[in-house]
Coordinates of C-alpha atoms in Angstrom, one line a residue:
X1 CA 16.5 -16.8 -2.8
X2 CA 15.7 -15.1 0.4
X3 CA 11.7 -16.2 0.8
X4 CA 9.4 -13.8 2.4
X5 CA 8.7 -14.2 6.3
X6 CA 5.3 -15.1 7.2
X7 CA 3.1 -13.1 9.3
X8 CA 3.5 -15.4 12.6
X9 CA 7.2 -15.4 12.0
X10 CA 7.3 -11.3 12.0
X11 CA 5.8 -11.5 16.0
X12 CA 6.2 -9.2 17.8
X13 CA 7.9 -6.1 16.0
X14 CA 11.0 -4.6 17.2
X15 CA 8.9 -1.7 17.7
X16 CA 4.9 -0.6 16.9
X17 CA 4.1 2.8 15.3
X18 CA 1.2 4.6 14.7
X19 CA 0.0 3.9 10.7
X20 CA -2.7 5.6 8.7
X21 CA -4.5 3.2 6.1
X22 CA -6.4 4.0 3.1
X23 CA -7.5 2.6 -0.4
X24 CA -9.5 3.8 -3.3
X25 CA -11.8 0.5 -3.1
X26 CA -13.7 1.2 -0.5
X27 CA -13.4 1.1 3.5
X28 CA -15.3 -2.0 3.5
X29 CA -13.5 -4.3 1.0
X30 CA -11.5 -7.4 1.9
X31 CA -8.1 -6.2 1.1
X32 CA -8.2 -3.5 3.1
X33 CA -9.7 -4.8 6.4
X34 CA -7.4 -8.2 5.9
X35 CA -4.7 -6.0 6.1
X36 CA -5.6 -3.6 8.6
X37 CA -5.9 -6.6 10.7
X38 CA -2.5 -7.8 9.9
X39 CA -0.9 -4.6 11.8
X40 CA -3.5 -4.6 14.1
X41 CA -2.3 -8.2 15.6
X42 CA 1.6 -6.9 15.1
X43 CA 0.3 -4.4 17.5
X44 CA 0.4 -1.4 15.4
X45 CA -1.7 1.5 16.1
X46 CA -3.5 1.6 12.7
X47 CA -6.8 3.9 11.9
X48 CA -8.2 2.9 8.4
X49 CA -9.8 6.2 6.8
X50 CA -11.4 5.1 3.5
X51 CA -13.8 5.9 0.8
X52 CA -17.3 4.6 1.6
X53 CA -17.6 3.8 -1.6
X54 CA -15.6 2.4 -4.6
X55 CA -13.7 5.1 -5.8
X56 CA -10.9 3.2 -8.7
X57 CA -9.4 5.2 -10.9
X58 CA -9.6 8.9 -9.3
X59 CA -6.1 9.5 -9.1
X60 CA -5.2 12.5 -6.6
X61 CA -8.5 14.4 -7.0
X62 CA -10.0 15.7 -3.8
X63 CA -13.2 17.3 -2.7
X64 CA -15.3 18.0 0.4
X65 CA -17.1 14.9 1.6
X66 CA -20.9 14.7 1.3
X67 CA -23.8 13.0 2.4
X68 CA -23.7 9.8 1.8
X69 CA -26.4 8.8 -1.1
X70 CA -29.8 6.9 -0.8
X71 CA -28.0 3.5 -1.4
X72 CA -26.0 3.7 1.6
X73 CA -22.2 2.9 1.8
X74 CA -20.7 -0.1 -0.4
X75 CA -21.8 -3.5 0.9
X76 CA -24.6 -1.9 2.8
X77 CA -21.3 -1.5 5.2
X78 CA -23.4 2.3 6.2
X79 CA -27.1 2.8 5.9
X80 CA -28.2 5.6 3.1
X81 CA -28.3 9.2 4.4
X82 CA -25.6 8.6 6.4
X83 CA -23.0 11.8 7.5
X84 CA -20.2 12.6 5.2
X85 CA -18.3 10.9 7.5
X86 CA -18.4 8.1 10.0
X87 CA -16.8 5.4 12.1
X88 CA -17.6 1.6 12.8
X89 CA -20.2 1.4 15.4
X90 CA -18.1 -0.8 17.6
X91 CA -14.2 0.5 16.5
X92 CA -13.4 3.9 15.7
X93 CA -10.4 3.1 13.7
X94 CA -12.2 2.1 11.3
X95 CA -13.5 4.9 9.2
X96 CA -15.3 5.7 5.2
X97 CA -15.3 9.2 3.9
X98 CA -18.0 10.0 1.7
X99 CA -15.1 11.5 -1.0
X100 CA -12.0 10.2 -2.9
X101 CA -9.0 8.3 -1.5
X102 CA -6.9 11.8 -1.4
X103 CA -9.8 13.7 0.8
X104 CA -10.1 10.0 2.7
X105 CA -6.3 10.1 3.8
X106 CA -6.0 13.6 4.3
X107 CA -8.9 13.2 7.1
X108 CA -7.2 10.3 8.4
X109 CA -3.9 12.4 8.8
X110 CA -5.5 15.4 9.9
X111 CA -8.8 14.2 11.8
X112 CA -9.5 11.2 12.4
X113 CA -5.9 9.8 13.1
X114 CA -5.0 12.8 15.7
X115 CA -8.0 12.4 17.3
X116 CA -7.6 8.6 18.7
X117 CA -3.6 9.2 18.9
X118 CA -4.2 12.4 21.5
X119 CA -3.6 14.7 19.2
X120 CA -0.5 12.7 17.0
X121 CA 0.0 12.8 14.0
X122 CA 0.7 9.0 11.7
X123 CA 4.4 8.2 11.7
X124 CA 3.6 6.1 7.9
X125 CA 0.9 6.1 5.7
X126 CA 0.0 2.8 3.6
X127 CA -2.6 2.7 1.0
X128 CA -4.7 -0.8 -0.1
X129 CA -3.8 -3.4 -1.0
X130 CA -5.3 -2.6 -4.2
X131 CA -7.9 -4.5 -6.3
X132 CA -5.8 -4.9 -9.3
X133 CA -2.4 -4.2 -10.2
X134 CA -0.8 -0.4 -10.5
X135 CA 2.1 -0.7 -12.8
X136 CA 3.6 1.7 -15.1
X137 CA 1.8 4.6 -17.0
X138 CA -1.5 2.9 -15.3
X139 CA 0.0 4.0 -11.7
X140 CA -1.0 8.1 -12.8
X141 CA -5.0 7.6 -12.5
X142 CA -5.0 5.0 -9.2
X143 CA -6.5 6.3 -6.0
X144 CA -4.2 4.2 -4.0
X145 CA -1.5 5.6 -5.1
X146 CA -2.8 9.0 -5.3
X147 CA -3.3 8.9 -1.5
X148 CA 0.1 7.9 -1.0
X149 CA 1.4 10.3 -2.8
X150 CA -0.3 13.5 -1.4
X151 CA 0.5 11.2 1.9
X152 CA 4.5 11.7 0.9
X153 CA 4.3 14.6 -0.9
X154 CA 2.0 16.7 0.4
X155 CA 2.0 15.6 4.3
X156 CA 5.4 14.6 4.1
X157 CA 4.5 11.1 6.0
X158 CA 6.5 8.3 4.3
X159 CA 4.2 6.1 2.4
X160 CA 3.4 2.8 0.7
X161 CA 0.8 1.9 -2.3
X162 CA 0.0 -1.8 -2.2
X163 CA -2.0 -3.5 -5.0
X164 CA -2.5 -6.8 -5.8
X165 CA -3.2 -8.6 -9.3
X166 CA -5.2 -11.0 -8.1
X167 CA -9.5 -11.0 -7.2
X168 CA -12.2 -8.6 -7.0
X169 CA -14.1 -6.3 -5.0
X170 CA -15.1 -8.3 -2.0
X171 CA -17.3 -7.2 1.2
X172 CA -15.6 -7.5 4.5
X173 CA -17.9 -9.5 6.5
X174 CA -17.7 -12.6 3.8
X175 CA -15.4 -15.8 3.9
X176 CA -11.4 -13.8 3.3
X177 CA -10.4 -14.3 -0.1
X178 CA -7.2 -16.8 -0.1
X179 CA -5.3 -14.1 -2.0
X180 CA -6.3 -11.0 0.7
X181 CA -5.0 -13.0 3.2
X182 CA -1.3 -13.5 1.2
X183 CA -1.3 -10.4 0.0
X184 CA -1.8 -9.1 3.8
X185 CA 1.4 -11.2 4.8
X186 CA 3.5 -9.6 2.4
X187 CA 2.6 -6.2 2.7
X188 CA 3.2 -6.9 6.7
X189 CA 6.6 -8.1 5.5
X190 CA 7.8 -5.2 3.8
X191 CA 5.7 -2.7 6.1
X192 CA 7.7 -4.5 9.2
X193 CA 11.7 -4.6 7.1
X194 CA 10.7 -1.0 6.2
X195 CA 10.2 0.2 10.0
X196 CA 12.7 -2.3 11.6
X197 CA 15.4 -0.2 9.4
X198 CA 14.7 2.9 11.2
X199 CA 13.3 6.3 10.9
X200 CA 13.8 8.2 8.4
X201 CA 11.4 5.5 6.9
X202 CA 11.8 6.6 3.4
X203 CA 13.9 9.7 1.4
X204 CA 11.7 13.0 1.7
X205 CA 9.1 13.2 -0.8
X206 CA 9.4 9.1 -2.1
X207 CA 7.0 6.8 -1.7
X208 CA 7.0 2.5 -2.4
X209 CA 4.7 1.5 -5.3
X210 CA 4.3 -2.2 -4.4
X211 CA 2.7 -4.5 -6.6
X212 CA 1.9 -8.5 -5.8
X213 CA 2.0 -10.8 -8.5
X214 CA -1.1 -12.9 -9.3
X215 CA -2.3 -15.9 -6.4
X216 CA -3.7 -19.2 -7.7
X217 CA -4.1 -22.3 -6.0
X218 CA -1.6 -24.3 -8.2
X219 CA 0.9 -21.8 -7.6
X220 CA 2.1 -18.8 -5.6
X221 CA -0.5 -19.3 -3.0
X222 CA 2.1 -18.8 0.5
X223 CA 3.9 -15.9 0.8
X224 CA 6.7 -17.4 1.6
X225 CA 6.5 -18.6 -2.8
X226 CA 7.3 -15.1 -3.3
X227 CA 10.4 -12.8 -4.0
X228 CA 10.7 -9.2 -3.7
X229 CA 12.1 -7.4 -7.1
X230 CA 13.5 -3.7 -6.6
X231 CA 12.1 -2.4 -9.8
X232 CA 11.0 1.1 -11.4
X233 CA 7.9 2.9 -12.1
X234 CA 8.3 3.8 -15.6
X235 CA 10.9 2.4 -18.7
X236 CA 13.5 4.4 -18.1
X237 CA 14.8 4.3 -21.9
X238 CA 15.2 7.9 -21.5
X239 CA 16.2 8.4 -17.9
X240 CA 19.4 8.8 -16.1
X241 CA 20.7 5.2 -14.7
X242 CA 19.7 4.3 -12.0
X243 CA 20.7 2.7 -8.7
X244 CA 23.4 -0.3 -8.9
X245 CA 21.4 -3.7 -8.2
X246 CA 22.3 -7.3 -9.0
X247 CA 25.2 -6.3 -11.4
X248 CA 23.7 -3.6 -13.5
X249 CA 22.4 0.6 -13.3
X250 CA 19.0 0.1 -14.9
X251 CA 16.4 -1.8 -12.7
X252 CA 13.6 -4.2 -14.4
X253 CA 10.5 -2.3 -15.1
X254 CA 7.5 -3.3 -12.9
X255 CA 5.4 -3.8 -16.0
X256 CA 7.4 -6.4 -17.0
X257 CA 8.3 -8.2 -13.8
X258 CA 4.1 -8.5 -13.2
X259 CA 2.6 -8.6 -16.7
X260 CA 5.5 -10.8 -18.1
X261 CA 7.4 -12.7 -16.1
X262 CA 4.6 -14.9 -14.3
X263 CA 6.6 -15.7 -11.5
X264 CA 5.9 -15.4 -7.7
X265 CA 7.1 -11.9 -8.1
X266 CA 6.7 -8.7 -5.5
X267 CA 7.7 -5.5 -7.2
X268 CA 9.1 -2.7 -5.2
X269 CA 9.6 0.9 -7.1
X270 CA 10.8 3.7 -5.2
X271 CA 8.7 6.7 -7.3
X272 CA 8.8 10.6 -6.7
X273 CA 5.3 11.6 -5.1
X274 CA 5.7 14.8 -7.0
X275 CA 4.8 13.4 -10.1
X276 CA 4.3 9.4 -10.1
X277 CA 7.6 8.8 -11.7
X278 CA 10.5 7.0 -10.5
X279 CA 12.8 8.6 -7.7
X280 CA 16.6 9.3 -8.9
X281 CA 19.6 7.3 -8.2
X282 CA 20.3 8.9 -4.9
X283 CA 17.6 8.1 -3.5
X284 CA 16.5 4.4 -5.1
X285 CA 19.9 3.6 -2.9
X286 CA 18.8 4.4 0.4
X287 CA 15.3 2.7 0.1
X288 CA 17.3 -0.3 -1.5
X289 CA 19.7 -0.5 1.6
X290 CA 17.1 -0.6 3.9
X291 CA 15.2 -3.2 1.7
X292 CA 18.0 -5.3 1.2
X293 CA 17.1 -8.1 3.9
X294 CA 13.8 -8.5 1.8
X295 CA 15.1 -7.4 -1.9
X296 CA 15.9 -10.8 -4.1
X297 CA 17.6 -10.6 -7.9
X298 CA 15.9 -12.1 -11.3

C-alpha cells in the first residue's frame, strides 16, 4: 500500500507555480478556503475566483456576472448590492463572481489571475473540493467540474475537479470541518505528485476527476488511511479497453470504488474535457505514469 503523504511531509515543493482555484459552492465555503490555504502554505501562487453564491448543479453554463442580490453574498461573506464582482477586503486572491463556476474561472484565468501575476496567465487550474461526491453520469451537471473542463478544454490549462463525499456547506470563518482539512491534504498530495512530474501537467484537453471517499471519526479520518485508485468516469461496458493497470485493460469504475467499496478510497479518472467522459487509452497512460508514485491497486 503506498499511504498518502501528509501535508507537512510535502514541504517545501520541488517547485511553486501559479494555480487558479474555483468551486461551484461558493467562494466562501470551507472546502474551498481549507484548501486554498493548503497551497498557499506550500507556497503556491494561488488566486481563488469563485461563485458568491452556491451555484451546485450548473454544469458548464455561463453568463455575465450581475449585481449581487439584496441578501448579500453566501455567509454574509459580501454585503447585498455588492458589484458583480469583488475581492476580500484584506487579500485580493481571494475573489466571488456574482455568476456560475464556468463565468467564475474564466474571470480568474483571464482577469483576476493576470492581474496579480503581472499580466500571467495560471500554469493549472483546480476546482473545489466539492460538497459531495461527482461520480459517474452525476459528473455531467457539477459546476466543479464544469469549470475544470472549460479550464482544460476551453483555456487549455490542465485541470483538476476535486469533491469530497463527506459534509455540508460550511461558512469559512467557522471551526474547519475535520473532513475539509483531510480532504485539503490529499488534494495537496496529488496537486504536488502531479507538478513534481513535470510540465506538460496533463495530455491536451484531459482533466483529473478526483473524488474522496467518505471521513468519519471511527475510520478514514488521516490522509495517510487513504489510497489513490486510477479509475474511469463512466462504465465502460461499451468502450474500447483501456489503459493496462494492476494486471488488467478495464479500470474500476469510480461509482463503484466510492459508492461500494467503503474503503479509504481516492478515485482518480482521467476524463476528456470535451465531453465529461473518459480519456482513451493513450492518454489514461501518460497521466497514470506520472501518478504512479501516488496510484495504489484494489
Amino acid at each position: 500500500m503506498r499511504s498518502s503523504i501528509l501535508l507537512g511531509a510535502v514541504l517545501p515543493f520541488a517547485q511553486a507555480i501559479r494555480i487558479i482555484q474555483s468551486n461551484d459552492d461558493g467562494w466562501a465555503e470551507a472546502n474551498a478556503r481549507t484548501f486554498f490555504d493548503a497551497l498557499d502554505s506550500a507556497g503556491h501562487d494561488v488566486v481563488l475566483s469563485a461563485p458568491a453564491e452556491n451555484q451546485s448543479g450548473t454544469g458548464s453554463s455561463d453568463a455575465t456576472p450581475t449585481q449581487v442580490g439584496s441578501s448579500g453574498c453566501e455567509f454574509s461573506s459580501c454585503p447585498g448590492g455588492s458589484p458583480p464582482t469583488g475581492a476580500n477586503a484584506t487579500d485580493p486572491r481571494l475573489n466571488y463572481v456574482n455568476s456560475y463556476p464556468v463565468t467564475s474561472i474564466k474571470n480568474g484565468i483571464d482577469v483576476t489571475g493576470p492581474k496579480l501575476w503581472n499580466g500571467a496567465k495560471p500554469e493549472l487550474a483546480v476546482s473545489g473540493p466539492n460538497v459531495g461526491s461527482n461520480v459517474g453520469p452525476g459528473g455531467l451537471f457539477s459546476g466543479t467540474i464544469g469549470a475544470a473542463t472549460y479550464a482544460a478544454h476551453t483555456a487549455k490549462i490542465p485541470a483538476i475537479a476535486f469533491s469530497g463525499r463527506t459534509g455540508d456547506p460550511a461558512a469559512w470563518n467557522q471551526p474547519t470541518p475535520k473532513y475539509s482539512k483531510v480532504y485539503a491534504d490529499l488534494a495537496l498530495n496529488l496537486t504536488t505528485t502531479l507538478i513534481d512530474s513535470g510540465a506538460p501537467y496533463l495530455p491536451d484537453d484531459v482533466f483529473l476527476n478526483v473524488n474522496f471517499g467518505e471521513v468519519s471519526d471511527s475510520t478514514c479520518h488521516d490522509a495517510s488511511q487513504f489510497k489513490f485508485i486510477f479509475t474511469r468516469v463512466n462504465t465502460g461496458l461499451l468502450s474500447a479497453r483501456d489503459t493496462e493497470w494492476c494486471g488488467a485493460t478495464r479500470l474500476p469504475w469510480e461509482v463503484d470504488v466510492i459508492y461500494l467499496r467503503g474503503g479509504c478510497y481516492v478515485t482518480v479518472s482521467a476524463g476528456d474535457a470535451s465531453d465529461k467522459s473518459t480519456t482513451d487509452a493513450a492518454r489514461q497512460k501518460v497521466v497514470l505514469d506520472k501518478l504512479k508514485p501516488l496510484i495504489s491497486c484494489l
